[in-house]
Tab-separated table of C-alpha atoms and ligand atoms in Angstrom:
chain	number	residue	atom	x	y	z
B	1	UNK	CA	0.000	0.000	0.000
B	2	UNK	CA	1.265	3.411	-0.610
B	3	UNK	CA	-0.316	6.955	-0.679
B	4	UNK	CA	-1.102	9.158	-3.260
B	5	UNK	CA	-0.616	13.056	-2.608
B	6	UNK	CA	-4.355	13.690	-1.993
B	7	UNK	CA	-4.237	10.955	0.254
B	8	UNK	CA	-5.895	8.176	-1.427
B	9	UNK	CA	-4.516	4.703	-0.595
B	10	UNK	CA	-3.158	2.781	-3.321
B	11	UNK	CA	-2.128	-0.666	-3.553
B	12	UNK	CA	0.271	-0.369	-6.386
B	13	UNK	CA	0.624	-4.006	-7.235
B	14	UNK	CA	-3.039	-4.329	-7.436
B	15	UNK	CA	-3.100	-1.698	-10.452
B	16	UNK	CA	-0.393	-3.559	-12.244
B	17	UNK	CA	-2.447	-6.640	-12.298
B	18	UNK	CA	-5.465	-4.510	-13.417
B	19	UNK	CA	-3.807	-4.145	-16.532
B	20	UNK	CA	-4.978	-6.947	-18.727
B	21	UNK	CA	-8.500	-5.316	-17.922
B	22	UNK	CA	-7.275	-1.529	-19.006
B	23	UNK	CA	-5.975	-3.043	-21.986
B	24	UNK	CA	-9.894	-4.167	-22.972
B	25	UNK	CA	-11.983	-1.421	-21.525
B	26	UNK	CA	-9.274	1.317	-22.559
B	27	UNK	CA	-9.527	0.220	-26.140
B	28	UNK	CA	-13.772	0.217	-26.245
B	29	UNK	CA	-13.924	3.221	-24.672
B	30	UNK	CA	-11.755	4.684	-28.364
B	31	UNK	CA	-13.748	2.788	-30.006
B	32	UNK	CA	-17.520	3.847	-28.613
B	33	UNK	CA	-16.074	7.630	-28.730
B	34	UNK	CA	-18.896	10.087	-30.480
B	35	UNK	CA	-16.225	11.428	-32.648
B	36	UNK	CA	-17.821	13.645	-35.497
B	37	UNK	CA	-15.123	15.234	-37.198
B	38	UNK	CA	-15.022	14.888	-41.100
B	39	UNK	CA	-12.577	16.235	-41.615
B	40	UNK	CA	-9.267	14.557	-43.324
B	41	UNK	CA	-6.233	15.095	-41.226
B	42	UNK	CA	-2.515	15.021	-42.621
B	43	UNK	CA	-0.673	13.717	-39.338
B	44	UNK	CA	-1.351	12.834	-36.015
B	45	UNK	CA	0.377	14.163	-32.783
B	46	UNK	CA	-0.189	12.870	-29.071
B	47	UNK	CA	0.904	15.463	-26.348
B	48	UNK	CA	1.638	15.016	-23.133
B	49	UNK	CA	4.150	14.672	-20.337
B	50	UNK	CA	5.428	11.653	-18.065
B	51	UNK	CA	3.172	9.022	-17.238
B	52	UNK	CA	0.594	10.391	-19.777
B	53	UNK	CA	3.230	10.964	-22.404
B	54	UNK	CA	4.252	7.241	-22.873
B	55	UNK	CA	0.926	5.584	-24.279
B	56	UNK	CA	1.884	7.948	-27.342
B	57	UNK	CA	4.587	6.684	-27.640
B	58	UNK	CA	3.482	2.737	-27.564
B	59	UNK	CA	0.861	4.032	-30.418
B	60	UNK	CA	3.688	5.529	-32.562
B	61	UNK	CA	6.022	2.366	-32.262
B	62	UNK	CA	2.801	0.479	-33.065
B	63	UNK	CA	1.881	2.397	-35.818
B	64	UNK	CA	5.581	2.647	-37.291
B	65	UNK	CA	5.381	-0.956	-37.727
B	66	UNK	CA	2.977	-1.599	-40.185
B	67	UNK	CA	1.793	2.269	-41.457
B	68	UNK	CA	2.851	5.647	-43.170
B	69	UNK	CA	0.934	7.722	-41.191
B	70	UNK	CA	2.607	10.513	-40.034
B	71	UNK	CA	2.879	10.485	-35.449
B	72	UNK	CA	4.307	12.499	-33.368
B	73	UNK	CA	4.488	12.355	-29.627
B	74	UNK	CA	5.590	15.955	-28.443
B	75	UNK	CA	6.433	16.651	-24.762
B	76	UNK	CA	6.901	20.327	-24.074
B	77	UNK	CA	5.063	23.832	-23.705
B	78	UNK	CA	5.558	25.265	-26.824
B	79	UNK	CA	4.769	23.006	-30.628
B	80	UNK	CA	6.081	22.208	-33.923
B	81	UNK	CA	4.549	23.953	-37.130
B	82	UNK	CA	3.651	20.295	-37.918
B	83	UNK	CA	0.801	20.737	-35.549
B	84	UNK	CA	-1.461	22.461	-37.329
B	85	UNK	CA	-5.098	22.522	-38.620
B	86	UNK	CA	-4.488	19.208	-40.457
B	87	UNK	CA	-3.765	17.618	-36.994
B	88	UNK	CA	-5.645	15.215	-34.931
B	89	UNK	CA	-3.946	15.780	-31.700
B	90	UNK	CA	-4.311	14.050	-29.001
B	91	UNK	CA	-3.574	15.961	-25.708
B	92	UNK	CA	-3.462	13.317	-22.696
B	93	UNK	CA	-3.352	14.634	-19.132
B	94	UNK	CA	-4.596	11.909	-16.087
B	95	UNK	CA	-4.837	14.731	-13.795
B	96	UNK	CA	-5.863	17.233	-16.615
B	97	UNK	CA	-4.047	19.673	-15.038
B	98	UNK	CA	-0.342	19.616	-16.597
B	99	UNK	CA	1.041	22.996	-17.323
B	100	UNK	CA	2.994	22.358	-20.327
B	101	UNK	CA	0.250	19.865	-21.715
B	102	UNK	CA	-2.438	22.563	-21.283
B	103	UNK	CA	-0.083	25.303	-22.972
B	104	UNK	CA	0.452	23.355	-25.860
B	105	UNK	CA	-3.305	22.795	-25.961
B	106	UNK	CA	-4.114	26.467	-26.439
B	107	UNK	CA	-1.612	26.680	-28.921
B	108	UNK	CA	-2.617	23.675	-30.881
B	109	UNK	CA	-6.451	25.537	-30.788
B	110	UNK	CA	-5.463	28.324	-31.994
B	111	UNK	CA	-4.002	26.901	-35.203
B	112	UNK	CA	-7.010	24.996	-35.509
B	113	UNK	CA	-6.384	20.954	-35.166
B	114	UNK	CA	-8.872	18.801	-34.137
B	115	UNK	CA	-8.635	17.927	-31.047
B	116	UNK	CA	-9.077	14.692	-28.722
B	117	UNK	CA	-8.335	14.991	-25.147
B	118	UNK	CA	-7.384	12.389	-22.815
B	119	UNK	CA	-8.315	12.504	-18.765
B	120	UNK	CA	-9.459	12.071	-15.667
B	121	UNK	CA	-10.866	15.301	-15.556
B	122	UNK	CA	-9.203	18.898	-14.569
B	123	UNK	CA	-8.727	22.135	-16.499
B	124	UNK	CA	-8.406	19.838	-19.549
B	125	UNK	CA	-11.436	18.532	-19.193
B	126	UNK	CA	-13.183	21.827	-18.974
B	127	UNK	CA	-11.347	23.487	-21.575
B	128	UNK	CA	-11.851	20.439	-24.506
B	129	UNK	CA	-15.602	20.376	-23.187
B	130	UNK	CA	-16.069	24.483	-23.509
B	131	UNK	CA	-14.069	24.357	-26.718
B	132	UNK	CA	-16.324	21.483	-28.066
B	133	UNK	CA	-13.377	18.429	-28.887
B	134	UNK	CA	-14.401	15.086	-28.093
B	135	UNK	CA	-13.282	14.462	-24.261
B	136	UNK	CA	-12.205	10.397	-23.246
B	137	UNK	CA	-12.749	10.056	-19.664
B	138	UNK	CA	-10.826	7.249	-17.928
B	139	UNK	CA	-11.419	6.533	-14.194
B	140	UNK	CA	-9.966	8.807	-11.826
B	141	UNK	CA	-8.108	8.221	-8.443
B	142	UNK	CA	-5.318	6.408	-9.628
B	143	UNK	CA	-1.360	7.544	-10.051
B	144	UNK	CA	-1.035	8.526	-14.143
B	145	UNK	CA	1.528	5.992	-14.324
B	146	UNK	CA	-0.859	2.928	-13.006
B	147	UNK	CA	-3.775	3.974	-15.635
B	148	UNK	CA	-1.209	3.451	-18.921
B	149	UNK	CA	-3.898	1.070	-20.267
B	150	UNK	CA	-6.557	3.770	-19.821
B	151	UNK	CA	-4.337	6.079	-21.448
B	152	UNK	CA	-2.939	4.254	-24.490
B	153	UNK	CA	-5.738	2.242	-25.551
B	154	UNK	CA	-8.456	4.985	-26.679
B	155	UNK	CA	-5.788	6.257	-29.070
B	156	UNK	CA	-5.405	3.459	-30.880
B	157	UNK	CA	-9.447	2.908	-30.716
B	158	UNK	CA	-9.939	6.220	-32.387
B	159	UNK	CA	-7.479	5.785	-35.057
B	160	UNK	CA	-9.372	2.624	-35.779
B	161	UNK	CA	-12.500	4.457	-35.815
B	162	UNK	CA	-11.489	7.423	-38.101
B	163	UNK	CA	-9.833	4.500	-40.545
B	164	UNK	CA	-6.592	6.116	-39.982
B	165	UNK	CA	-5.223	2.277	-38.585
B	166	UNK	CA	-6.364	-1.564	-38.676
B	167	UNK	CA	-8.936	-2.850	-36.072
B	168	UNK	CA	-6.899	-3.500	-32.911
B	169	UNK	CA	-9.215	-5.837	-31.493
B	170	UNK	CA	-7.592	-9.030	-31.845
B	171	UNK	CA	-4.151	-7.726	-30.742
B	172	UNK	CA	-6.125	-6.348	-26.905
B	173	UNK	CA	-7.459	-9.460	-26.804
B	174	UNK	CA	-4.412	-11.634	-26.696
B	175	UNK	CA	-2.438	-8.890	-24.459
B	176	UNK	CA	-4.481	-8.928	-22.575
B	177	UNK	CA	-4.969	-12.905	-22.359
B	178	UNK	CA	-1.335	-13.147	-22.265
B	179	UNK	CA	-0.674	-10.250	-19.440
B	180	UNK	CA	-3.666	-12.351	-17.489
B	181	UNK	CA	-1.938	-16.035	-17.983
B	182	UNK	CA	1.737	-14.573	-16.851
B	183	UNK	CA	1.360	-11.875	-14.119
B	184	UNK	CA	1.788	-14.308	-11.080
B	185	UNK	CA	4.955	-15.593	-12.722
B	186	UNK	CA	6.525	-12.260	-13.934
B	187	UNK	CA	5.616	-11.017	-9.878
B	188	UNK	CA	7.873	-14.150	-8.731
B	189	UNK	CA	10.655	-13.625	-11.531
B	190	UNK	CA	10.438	-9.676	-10.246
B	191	UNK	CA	11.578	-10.328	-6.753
B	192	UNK	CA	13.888	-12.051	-7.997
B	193	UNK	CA	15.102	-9.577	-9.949
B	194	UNK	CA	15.340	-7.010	-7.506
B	195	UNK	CA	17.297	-8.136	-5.587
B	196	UNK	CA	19.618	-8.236	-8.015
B	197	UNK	CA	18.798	-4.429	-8.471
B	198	UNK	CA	19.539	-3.948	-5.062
B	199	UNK	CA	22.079	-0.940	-4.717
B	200	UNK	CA	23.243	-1.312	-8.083
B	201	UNK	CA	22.790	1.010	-11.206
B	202	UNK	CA	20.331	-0.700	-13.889
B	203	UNK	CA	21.143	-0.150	-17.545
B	204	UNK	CA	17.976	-1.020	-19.832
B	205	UNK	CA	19.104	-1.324	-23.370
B	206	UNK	CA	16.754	-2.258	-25.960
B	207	UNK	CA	17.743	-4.110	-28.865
B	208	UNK	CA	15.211	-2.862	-31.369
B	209	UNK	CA	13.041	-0.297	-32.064
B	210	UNK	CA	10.089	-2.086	-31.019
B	211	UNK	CA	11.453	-1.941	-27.595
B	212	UNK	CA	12.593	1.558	-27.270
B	213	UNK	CA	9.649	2.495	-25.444
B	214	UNK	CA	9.754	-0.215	-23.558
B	215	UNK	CA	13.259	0.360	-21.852
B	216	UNK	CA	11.901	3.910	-21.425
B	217	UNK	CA	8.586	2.409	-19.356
B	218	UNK	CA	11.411	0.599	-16.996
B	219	UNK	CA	13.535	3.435	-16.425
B	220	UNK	CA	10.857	6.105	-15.229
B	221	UNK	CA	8.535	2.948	-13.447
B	222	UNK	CA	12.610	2.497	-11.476
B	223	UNK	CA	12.823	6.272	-11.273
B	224	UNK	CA	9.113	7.215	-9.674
B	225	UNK	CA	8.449	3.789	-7.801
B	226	UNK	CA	11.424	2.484	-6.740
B	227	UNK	CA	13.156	6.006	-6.515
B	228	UNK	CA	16.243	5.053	-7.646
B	229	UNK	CA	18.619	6.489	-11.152
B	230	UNK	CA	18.239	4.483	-14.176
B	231	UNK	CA	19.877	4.616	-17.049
B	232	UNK	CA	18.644	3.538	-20.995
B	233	UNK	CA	20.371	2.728	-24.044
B	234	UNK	CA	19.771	1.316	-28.270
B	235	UNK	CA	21.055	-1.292	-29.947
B	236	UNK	CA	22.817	-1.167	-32.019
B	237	UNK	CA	23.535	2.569	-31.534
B	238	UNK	CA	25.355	2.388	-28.397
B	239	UNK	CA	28.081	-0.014	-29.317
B	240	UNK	CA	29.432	2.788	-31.610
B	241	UNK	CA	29.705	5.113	-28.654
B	242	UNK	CA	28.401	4.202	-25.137
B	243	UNK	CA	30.224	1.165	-24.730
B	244	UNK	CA	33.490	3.417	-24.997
B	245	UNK	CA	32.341	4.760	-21.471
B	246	UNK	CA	32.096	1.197	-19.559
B	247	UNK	CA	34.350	1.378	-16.529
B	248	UNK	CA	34.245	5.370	-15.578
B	249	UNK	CA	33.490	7.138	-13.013
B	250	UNK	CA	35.754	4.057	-10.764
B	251	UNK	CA	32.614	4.156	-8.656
B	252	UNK	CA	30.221	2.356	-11.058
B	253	UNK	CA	32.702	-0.113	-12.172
B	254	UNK	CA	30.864	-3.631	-11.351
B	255	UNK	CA	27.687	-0.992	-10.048
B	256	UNK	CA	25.754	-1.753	-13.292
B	257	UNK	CA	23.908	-4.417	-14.256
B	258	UNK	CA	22.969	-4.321	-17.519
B	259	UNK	CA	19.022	-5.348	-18.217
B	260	UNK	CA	19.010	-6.669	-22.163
B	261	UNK	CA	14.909	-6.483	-23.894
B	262	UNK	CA	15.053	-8.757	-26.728
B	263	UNK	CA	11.888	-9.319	-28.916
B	264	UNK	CA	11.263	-11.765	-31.899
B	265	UNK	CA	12.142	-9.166	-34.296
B	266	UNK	CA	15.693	-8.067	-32.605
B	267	UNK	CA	17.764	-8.383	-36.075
B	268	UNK	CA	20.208	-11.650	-35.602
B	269	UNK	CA	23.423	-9.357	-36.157
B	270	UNK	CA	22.127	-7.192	-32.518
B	271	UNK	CA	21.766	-10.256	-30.588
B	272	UNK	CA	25.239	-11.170	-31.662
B	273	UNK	CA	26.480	-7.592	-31.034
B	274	UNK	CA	25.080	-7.726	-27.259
B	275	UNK	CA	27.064	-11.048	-26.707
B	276	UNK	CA	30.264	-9.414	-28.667
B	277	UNK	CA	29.632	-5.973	-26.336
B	278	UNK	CA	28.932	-7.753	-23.107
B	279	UNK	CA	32.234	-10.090	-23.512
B	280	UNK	CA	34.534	-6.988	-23.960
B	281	UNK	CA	32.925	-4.871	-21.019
B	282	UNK	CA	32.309	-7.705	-18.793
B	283	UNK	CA	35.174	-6.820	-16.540
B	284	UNK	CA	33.234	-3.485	-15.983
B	285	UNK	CA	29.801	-5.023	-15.515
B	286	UNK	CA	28.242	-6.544	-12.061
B	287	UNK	CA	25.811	-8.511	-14.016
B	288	UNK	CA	23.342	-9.023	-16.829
B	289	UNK	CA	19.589	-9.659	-16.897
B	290	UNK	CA	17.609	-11.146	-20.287
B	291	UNK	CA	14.026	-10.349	-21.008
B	292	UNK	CA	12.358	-11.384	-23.872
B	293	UNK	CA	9.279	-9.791	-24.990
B	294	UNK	CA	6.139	-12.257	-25.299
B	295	UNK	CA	3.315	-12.680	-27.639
B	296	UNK	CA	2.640	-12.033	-31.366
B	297	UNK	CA	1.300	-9.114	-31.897
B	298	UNK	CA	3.252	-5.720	-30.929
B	299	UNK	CA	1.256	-4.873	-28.859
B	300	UNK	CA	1.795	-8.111	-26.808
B	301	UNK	CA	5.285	-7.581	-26.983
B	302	UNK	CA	5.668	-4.488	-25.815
B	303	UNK	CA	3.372	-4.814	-22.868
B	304	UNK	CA	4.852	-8.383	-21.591
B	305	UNK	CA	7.774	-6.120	-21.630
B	306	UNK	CA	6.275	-3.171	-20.067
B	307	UNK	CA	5.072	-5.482	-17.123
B	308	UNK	CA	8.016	-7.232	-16.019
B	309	UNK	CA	9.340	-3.952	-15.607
B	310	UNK	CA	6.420	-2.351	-13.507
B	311	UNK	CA	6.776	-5.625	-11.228
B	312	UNK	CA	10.213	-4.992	-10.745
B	313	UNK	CA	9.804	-1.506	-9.860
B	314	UNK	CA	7.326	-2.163	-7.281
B	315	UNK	CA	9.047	-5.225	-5.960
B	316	UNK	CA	12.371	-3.000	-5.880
B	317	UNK	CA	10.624	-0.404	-3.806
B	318	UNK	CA	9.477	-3.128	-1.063
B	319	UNK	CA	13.002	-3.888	-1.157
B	320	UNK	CA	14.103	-0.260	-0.624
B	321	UNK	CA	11.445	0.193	2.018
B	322	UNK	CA	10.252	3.150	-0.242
B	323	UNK	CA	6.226	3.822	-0.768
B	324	UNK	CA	6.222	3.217	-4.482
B	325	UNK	CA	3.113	5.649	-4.642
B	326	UNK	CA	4.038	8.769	-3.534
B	327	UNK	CA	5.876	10.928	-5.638
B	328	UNK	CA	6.943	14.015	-3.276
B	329	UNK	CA	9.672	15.883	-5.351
B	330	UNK	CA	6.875	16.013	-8.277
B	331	UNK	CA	4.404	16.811	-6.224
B	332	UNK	CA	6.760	19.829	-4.901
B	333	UNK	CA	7.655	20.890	-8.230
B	334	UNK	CA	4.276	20.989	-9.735
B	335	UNK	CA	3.024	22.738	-6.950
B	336	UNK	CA	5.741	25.137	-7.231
B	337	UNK	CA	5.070	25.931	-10.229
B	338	UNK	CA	1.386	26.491	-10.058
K	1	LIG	C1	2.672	10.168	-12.033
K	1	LIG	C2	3.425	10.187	-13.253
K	1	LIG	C3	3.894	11.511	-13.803
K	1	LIG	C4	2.719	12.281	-14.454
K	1	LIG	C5	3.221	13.589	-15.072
K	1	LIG	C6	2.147	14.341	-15.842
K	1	LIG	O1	2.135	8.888	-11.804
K	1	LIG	O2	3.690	9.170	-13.802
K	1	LIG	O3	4.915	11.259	-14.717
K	1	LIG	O4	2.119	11.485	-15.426
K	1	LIG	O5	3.708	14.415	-14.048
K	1	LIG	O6	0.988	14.486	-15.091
K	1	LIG	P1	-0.415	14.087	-15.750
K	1	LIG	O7	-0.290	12.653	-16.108
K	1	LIG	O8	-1.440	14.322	-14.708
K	1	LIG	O9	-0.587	14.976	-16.932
């Protein structure tokens, strides 16, 4: 159990395993959307920041795979001409509230893009309601991070619906089967896992694109549950530079352990560079973890992915004796800024 900033109780672990249920609801609810628009849009752009931000990013690597539509996932105050009034643009806040999100909202109105907003409610919710854009509403209560089913899903449900992608349906339904079958066992493989973690320095590399995201999803899950540094990398970018920098500062030397995401689709020639890289730093290294991605569709893959790495993080915060809930120095920050 852990606490969120209003107060509410949360049972972390409990929200992780809700997530074969997101998956399903959080792609109807895109689906059963009254969206009206006619009009024909030229890209698409999902804006957001954090917890919110990442779903756009798991519907961009989906999309990349198998379409030449144009998406963008933007995370920042001010936006790119690109977004402009041939734009469906998807602004996703959970708490609705998000400063930069809601800046680049205005901004995005004013050049005139169609407009879909993601939330629990908040000044988002009010604004896309007076303004007249079609408003998703996913359950509220929950840490942003927790509801990434809720807040992927009904992008990928409306892109279906406005024929701008395939019919997802088949691909929630066996993520969701398969994140249903395997949660017990990832939660066991987790613990074991961190303790590995324990008071060492992970290093998520991803070993293709399909995983990018995914080693992205580990590092801030490590960074706001288990409050510790994390560190990402891409193969096979970063055995033309990173591995270079294996063995300095002295005081990570045999500190890191390096976390490898392999999926189906990892091109042979990076599997054999990991092995090649990991035998000439492994006098630098404390250790190295596999995880292979499970399923067929992408979708499968990179939420089996996405999962172990949530476990982890919570499992790594029992460990720590940190709540993995609270999230004070956002909190701060945020409210600093308000
Ligand atoms: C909190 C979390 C954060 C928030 C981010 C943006 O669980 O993951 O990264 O998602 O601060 O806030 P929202 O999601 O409310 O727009």
């Amino acid at each position: 159990m852990g606490e969120m900033s209003e107060g509410i109780r949360i049972d972390m672990l409990r929200l992780i395993f809700s997530l074969p249920e997101q998956l399903l609801k959080g792609y109807q609810m895109g689906k059963e959307a009254s969206f009206l628009s006619r009009r024909r849009f030229e890209n698409v752009a999902i804006i957001g920041m954090g917890g919110s931000a990442i779903g756009g990013d798991i519907v961009r690597t989906i999309i990349l795979q198998e379409s030449s539509l144009p998406i963008l996932v933007w995370r920042d105050y001010q936006i790119p001409p690109i977004i402009n009034n041939k734009t469906l643009g998807f602004f996703v806040s959970y708490s609705g509230n998000t400063e930069e999100t809601l800046c680049a909202y205005k901004e995005a109105k004013k050049r005139g893009s169609e407009v879909v907003a993601i939330t629990s409610g908040g000044i988002l919710a009010q604004e896309a309601d007076k303004d007249g854009f079609l408003t998703i509403e996913v359950p509220k209560g929950m840490p942003p991070r927790s509801a990434i089913g809720f807040l992927t899903m009904p992008i990928l449900g409306v892109l279906n619906k406005l024929r701008l992608s395939r019919s997802y349906e088949e691909d929630v339904v066996e993520a969701s089967k398969i994140l249903s079958k395997k949660m017990e066992v990832w939660r066991r493989r987790a613990v074991n896992i961190s303790q590995r973690l324990y008071n060492m320095l992970p290093f998520v590399y991803s070993t293709s694109r399909l995983l990018d995201v995914v080693a992205y999803r580990w590092r801030c899950q490590l960074n706001e549950n288990a409050k510790v540094l994390c560190h990402t990398g891409e193969l096979p970018e970063q055995r033309h530079n990173e591995i270079m920098g294996f063995g300095a500062p002295d005081f990570v030397t045999r500190r890191i352990i390096l976390i490898a995401l392999v999926d189906q689709m990892t091109h042979p020639r990076n599997l054999f560079g990991m092995k090649l890289m990991l035998s000439l730093i492994k006098e630098d290294l404390g250790g190295t973890i596999w995880i292979k991605s499970e399923g067929v569709s992408p979708l499968s893959r990179i939420f089996s992915t996405i999962v172990v790495g949530d476990l982890v993080s919570v499992a790594l915060a029992k460990r720590r004796k940190v709540d993995p809930v609270s999230i004070p120095r956002i909190d701060k920050l945020k409210e600093a800024l308000r």
